[in-house]
Coordinates of C-alpha atoms in Angstrom, one line a residue:
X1 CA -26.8 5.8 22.2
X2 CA -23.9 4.6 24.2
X3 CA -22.4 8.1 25.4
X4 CA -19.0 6.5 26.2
X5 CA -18.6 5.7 22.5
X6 CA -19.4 9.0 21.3
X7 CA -16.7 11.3 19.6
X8 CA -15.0 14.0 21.7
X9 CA -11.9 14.7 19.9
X10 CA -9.9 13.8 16.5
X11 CA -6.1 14.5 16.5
X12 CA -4.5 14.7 13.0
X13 CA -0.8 14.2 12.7
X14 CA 1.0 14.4 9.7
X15 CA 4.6 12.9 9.9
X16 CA 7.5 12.4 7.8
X17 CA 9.1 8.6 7.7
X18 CA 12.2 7.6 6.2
X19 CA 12.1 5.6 2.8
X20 CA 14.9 3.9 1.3
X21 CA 15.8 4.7 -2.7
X22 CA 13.2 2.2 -4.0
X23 CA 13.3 2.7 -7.9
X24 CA 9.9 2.5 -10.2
X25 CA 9.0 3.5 -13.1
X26 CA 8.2 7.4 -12.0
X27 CA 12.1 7.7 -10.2
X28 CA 12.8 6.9 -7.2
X29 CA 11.0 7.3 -3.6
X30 CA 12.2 10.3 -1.7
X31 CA 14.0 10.3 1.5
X32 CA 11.1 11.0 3.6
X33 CA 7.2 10.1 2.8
X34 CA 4.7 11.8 4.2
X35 CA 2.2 9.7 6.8
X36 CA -0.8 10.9 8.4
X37 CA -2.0 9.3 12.1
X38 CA -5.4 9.8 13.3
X39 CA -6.5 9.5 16.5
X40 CA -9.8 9.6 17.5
X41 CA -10.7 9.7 21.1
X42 CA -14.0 8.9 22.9
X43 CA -15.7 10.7 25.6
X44 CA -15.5 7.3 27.5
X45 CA -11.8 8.1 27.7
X46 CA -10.9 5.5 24.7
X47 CA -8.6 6.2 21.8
X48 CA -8.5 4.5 18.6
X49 CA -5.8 5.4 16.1
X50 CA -5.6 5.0 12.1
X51 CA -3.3 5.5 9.5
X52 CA -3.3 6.7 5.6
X53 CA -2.0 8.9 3.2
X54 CA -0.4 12.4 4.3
X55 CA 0.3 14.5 1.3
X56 CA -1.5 18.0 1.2
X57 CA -4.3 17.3 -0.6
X58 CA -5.2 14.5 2.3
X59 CA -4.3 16.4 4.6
X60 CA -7.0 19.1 3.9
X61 CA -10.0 16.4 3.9
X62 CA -8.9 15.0 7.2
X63 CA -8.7 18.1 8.9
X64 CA -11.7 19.3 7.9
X65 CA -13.2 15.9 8.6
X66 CA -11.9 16.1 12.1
X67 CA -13.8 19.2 12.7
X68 CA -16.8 18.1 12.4
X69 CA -16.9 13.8 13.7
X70 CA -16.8 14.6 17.2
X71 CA -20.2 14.4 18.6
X72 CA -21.2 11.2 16.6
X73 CA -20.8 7.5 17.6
X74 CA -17.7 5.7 16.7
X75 CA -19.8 2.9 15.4
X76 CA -21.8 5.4 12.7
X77 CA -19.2 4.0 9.6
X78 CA -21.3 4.8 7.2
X79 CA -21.6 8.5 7.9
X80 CA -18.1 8.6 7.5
X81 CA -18.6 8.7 3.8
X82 CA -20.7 11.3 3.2
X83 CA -19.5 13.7 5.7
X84 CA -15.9 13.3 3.7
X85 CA -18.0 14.5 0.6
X86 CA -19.8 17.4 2.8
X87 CA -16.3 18.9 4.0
X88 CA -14.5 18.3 0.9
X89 CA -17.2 20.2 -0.8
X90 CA -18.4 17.7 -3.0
X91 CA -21.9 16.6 -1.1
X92 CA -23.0 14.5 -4.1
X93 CA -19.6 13.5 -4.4
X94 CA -19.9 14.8 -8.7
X95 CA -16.0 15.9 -9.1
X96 CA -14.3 13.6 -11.0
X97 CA -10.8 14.5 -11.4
X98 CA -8.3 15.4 -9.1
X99 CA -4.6 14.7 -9.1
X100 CA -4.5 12.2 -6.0
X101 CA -0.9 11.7 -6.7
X102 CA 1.0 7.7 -6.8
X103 CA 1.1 4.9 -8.9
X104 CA -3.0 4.7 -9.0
X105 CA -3.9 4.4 -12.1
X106 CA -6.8 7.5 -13.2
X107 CA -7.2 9.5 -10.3
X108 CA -11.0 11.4 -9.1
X109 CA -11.7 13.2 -5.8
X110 CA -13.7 10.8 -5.1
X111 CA -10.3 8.2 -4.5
X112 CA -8.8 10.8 -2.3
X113 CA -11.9 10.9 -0.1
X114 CA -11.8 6.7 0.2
X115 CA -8.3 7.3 1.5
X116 CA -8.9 9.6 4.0
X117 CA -11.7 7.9 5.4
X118 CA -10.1 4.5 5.1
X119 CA -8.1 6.1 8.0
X120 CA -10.9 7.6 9.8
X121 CA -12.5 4.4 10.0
X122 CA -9.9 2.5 11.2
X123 CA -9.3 4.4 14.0
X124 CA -13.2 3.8 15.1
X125 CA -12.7 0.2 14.2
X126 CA -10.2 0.6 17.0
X127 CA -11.7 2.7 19.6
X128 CA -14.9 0.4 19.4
X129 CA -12.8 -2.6 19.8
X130 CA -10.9 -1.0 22.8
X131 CA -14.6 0.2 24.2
X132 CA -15.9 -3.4 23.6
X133 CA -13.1 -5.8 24.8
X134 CA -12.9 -6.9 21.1
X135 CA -10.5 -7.2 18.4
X136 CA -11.2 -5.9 15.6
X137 CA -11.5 -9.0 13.2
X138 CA -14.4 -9.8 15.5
X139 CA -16.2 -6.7 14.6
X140 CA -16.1 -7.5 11.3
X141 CA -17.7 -10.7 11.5
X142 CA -14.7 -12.8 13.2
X143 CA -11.2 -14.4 11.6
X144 CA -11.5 -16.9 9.4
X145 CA -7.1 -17.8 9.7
X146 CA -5.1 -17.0 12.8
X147 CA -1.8 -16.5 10.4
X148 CA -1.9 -14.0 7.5
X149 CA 0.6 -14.8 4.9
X150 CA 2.6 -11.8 2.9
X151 CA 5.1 -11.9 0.1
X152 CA 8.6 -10.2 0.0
X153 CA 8.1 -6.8 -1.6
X154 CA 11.5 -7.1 -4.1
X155 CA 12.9 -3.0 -5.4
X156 CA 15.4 -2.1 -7.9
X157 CA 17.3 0.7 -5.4
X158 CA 20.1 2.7 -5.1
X159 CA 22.6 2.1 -2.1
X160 CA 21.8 5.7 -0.4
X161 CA 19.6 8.6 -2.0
X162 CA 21.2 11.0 -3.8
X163 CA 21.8 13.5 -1.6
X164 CA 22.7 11.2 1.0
X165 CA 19.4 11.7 2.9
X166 CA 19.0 9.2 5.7
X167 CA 17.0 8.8 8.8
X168 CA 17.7 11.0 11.8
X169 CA 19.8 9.6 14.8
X170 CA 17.7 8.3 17.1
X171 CA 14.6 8.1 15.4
X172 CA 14.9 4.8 13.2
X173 CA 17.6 2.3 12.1
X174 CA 20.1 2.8 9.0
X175 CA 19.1 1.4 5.9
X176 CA 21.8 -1.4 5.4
X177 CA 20.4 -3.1 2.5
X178 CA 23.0 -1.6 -0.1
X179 CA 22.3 -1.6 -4.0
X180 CA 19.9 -4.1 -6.2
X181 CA 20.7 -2.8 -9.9
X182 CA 20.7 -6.1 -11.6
X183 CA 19.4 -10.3 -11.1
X184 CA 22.8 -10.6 -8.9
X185 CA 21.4 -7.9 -6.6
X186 CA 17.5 -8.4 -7.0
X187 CA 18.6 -12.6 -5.5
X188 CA 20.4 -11.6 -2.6
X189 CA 17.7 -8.7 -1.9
X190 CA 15.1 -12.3 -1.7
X191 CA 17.9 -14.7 0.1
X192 CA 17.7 -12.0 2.5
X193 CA 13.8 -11.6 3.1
X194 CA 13.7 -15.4 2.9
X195 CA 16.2 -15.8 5.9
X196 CA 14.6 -12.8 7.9
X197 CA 11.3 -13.1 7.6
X198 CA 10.9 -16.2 6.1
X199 CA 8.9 -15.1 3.0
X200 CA 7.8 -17.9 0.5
X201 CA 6.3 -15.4 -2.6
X202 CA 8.2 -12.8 -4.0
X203 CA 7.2 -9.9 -5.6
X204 CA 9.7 -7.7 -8.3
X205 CA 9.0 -4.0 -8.6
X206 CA 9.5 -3.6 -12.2
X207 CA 9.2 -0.6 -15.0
X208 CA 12.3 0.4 -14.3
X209 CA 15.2 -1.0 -16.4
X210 CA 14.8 -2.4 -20.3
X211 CA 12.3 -5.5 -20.0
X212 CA 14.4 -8.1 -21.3
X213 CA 16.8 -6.9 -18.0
X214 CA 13.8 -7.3 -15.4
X215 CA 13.0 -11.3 -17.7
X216 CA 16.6 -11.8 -16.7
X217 CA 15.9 -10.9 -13.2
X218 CA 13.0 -12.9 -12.7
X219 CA 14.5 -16.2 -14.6
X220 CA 17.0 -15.8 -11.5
X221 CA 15.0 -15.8 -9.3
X222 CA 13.2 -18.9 -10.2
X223 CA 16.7 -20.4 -10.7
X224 CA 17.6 -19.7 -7.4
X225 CA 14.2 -19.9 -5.7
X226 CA 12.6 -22.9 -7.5
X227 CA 8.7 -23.5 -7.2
X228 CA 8.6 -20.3 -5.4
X229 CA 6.0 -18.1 -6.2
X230 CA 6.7 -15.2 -8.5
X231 CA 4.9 -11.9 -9.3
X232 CA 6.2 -8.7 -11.9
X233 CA 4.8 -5.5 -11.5
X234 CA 6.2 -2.8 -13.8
X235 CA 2.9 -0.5 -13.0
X236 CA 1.7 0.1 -16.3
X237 CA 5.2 0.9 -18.3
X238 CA 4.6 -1.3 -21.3
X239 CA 2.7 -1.8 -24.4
X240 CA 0.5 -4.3 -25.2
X241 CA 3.1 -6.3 -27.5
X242 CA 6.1 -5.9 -24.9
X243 CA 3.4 -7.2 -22.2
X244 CA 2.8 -10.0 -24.3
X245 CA 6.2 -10.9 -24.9
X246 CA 7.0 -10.5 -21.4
X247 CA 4.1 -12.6 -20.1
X248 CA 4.8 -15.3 -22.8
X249 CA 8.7 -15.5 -21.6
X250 CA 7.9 -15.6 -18.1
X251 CA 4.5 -17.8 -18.7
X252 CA 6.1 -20.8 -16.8
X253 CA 7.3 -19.0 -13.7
X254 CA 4.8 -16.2 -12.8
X255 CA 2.1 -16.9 -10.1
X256 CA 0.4 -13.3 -11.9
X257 CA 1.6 -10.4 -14.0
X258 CA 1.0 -6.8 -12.6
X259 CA -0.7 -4.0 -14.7
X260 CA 1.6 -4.5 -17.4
X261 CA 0.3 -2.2 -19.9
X262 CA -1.6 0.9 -18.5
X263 CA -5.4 1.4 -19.1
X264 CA -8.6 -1.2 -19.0
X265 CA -8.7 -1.0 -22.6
X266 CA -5.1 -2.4 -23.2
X267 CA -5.2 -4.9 -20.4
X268 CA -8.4 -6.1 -22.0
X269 CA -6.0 -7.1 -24.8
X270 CA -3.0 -8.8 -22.3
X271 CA -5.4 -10.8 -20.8
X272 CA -7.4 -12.7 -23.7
X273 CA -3.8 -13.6 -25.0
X274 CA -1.0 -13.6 -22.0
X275 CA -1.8 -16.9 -20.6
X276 CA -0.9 -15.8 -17.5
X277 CA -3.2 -14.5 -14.8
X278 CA -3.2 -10.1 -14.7
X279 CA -3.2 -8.1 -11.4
X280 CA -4.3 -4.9 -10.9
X281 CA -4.3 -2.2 -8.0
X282 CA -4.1 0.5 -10.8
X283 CA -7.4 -0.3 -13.3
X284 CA -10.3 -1.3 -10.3
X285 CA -9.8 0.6 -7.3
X286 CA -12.8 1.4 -6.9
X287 CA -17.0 0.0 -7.2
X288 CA -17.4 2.1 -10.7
X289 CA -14.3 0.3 -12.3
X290 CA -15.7 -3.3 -11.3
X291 CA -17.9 -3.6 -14.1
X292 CA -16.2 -3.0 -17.1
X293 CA -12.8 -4.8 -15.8
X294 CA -14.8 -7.8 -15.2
X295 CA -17.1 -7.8 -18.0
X296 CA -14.4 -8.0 -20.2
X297 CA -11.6 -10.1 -18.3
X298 CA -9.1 -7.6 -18.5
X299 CA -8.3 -8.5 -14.8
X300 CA -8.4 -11.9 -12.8
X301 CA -6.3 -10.6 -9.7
X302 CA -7.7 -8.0 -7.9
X303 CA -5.2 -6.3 -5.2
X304 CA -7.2 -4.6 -2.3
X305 CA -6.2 -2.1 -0.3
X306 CA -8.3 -0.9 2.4
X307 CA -6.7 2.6 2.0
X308 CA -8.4 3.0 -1.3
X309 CA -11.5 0.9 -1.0
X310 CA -12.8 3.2 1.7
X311 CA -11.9 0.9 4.8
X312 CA -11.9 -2.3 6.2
X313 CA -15.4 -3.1 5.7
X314 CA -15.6 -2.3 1.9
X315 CA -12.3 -3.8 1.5
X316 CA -14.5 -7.4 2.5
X317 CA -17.5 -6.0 -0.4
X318 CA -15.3 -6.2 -2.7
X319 CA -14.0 -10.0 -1.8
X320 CA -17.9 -10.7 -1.9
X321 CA -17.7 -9.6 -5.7
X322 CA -14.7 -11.1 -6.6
X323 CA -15.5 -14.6 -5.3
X324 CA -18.9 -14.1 -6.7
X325 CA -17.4 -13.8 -9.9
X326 CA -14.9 -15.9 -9.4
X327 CA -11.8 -12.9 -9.3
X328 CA -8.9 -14.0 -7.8
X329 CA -8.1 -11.5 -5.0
X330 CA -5.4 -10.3 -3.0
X331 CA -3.8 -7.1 -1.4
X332 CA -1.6 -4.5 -2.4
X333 CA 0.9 -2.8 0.1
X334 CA 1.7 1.4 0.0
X335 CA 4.5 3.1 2.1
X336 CA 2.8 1.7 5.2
X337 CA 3.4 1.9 9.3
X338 CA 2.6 -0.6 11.7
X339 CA -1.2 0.9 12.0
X340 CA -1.8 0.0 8.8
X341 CA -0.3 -2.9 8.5
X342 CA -2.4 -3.9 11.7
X343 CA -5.4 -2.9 10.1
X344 CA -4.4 -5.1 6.7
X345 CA -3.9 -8.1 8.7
X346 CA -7.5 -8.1 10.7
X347 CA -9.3 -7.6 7.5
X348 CA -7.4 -9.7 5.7
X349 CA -7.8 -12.4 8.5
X350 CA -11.5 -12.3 8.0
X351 CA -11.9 -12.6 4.1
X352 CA -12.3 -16.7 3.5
X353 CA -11.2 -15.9 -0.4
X354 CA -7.6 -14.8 -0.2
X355 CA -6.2 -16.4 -2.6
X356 CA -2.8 -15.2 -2.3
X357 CA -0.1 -13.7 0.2
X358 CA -0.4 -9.9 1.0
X359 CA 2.0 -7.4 -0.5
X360 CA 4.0 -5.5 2.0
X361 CA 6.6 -2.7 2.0
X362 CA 6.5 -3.3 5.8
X363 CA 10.3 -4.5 6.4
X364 CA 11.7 -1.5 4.0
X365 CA 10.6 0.7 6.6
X366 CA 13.0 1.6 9.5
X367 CA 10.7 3.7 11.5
X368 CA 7.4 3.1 13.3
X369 CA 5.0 4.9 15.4
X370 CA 3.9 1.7 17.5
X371 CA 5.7 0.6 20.2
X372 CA 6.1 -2.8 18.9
X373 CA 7.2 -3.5 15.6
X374 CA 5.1 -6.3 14.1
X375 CA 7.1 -9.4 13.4
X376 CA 7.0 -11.4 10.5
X377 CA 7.3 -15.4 11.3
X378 CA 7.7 -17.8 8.3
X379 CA 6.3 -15.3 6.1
X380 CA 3.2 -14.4 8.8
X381 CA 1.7 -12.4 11.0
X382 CA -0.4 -13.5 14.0
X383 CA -3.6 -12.3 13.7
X384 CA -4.0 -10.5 17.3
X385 CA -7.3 -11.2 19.4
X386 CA -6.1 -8.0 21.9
X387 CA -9.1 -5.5 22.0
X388 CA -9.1 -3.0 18.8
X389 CA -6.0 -3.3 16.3
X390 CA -3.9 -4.9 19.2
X391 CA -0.8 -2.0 19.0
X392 CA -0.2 0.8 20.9
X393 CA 1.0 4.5 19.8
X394 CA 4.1 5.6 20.4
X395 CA 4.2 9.3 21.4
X396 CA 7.9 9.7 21.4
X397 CA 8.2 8.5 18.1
X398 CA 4.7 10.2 16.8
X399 CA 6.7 13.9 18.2
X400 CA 9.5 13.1 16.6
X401 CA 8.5 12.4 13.6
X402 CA 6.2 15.1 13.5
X403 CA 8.7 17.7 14.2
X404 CA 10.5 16.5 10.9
X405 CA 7.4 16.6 9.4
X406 CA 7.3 20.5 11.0
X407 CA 10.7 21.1 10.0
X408 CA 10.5 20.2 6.3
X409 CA 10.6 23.2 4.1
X410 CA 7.4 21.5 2.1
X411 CA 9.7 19.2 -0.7
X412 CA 8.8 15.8 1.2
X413 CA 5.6 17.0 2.2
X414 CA 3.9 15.8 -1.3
X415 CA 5.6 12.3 -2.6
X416 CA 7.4 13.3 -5.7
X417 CA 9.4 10.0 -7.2
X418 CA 10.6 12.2 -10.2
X419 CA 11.7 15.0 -8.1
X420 CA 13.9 12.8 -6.2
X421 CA 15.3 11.4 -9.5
X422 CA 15.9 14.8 -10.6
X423 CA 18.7 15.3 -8.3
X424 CA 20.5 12.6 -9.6
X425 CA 19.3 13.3 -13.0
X426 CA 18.5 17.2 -13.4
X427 CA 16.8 16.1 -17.2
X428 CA 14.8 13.3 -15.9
X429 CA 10.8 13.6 -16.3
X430 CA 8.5 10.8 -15.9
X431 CA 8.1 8.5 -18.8
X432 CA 5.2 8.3 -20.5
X433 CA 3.2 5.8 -21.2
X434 CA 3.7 3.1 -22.3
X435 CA 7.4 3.0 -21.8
X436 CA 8.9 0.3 -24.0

């Protein structure tokens, strides 16, 4: 064994990153979410850094998993997985349930662990690549595209949170996107990511206003976006009849329909009658959920994300089972940082059946731990060929943010969208399911 790429240190650091008022159908994202960076360093003097998840209950696995991976080779991905189940004391990995928090559909322990090592492995991913002179798409069997498309990530939001909660000077820019609360708004929200970025595929957060409201809102965009692909994801909010309804009215205009309806069992039902393709990042996110999902159609879009698969590398298993079964696949975007997003784009580079463009929160977010911020040309990123991910840490940033993570008195520590909607509505609760 290579005693260069050996483990000798992990550093855990859980941070706090501003979030605009981006409504769903819980409430409405917090000021601050919490992030988690890991860097793990090499007794060759090599650090490779990763990025997931930072609410408590993540937090707690990935310390405890950073106790105990230095001293094992940065290339040993596969022990990752079981020493998460050893430290989160669950060795054969038998809990089932667990609230992991988000819009994730049914939750297990076994979820949360993926996340945490999704991270873990990342930052391995990078250190090899550092060690090796390689990037990290090469490592994983070499990029198939040099450009990886991704589609503008389109939010019902408020102008400013409720409590006026912003980012803090000198750490990130303002927010200056201003208020989307109807089809005028949602437009000028995709005019905008069109002439910034140069997105081509647009994506509408839905499950948050009446459905015939977020119809109206999608017929405008079509109107003023025409042959532009569309996608609707009110993440589970509706019955089986209002998904059919929806998906019959917008039949003509939707590249895919999002979870609709919550529950494999009731998007079952959609998809034998929507006529429309269904998405999901809520009902398969992991191997156990494959079966039944595709067994029965209830799915014919799966969203990835690497952050709940478990990592890059069984982030490109499941593209093996969806193009063996001829699955449509794509992949879904969280609150992510520049690491991540980094991390999205190699894999993503290297999977020849991406059938659409990547979902990303990416330009909502104001702040960054990398020194560069990744720049989206014509709707794409370049696929780097540097050694590892290709970016670089930002300490400042990384301290700074930290410290707000240090100074918080635990409220943005654990995402909460219906906490934050509670201080503009003290009687809200989250709706149940299904909504309308």
């Amino acid at each position: 064994m290579d005693t260069a790429l050996i483990v000798d240190e992990v550093r855990i650091t859980p941070i706090l990153i501003a979030d605009p008022p981006l409504l769903n159908t819980q409430g409405v994202h917090q000021p601050y979410t919490p992030r988690l960076v890991i860097e793990v360093v090499t007794r060759g003097g090599v650090t490779g850094v990763g990025e997931t998840y930072g609410d408590g209950k993540y937090l707690r696995i990935a310390r405890a998993l950073a106790q105990v991976l230095p001293g094992r080779s940065v290339s040993d991905l596969n022990g990752l997985f079981s020493l998460a189940a050893e430290v989160s004391g669950d060795p054969a990995g038998t809990v089932a349930s667990v609230d992991a928090g988000g819009l994730r559909g049914v939750q297990t322990a076994d979820k949360l662990r993926l996340s945490v090592v999704s991270g873990f492995e990342v930052g391995c991913l990078d250190a090899l690549g550092k060690a090796l002179g390689l990037p990290v798409h090469a490592l994983l069997g070499g990029k198939v595209r040099d450009r990886v498309e991704y589609s503008a990530y389109l939010f019902y939001r408020w102008a400013e949170h409720p409590d006026g909660g912003e980012p803090s000077a000198g750490i990130g820019a303002r927010d200056d996107w201003g208020a989307a609360l109807d089809p005028e708004g949602v437009v000028a929200q995709a005019r905008r990511f069109e002439r910034d970025y140069g997105f081509r595929s647009f994506k509408l957060k839905g499950g948050v206003f009446p459905p015939d409201e977020e119809i109206a809102a999608v017929r405008a965009l079509a109107e003023a976006l025409p042959g532009r692909p569309l996608r609707l994801d009110p993440n589970g909010a509706w019955s089986v009849d209002t998904s059919l309804r929806v998906a019959h009215e917008l039949r003509d205009v939707l590249e895919y329909l999002e979870d609709p309806t919550s529950g494999m069992e009731r998007m079952a039902v959609v998809a034998a009658r929507a006529g429309v393709p269904l998405a999901t990042n809520m009902c398969v996110t992991t191997v156990p959920e494959i079966r039944e999902a595709f067994r029965r159609g209830a799915v014919q879009v799966v969203l990835s994300d690497h952050h709940y698969w478990g990592g890059l590398h069984r982030t490109r298993e499941l593209a093996a089972i969806c193009r063996a079964f001829g699955v449509g696949l794509a992949m879904h975007s969280n609150t992510h940082l520049g690491i991540s997003l980094a991390a999205m784009t190699h894999v993503a580079a290297t999977v020849p059946n991406l059938d659409y463009a990547c979902d990303s929160h990416y330009p909502w977010q104001t702040e960054d731990v990398i020194t560069a911020r990744h720049v989206f040309r014509d709707g794409r990123l370049e696929v780097s060929d540097a050694p590892g991910l290709g970016v670089e840490l930002d300490r400042d940033a990384l301290a700074a943010l930290h410290r707000r993570w240090q100074a918080d008195d635990g409220t943005m520590r654990e995402r909460d969208d219906a906490a934050a909607m509670r201080k503009a509505d003290p009687e809200w609760i989250t709706p149940a399911v299904p909504r309308w």
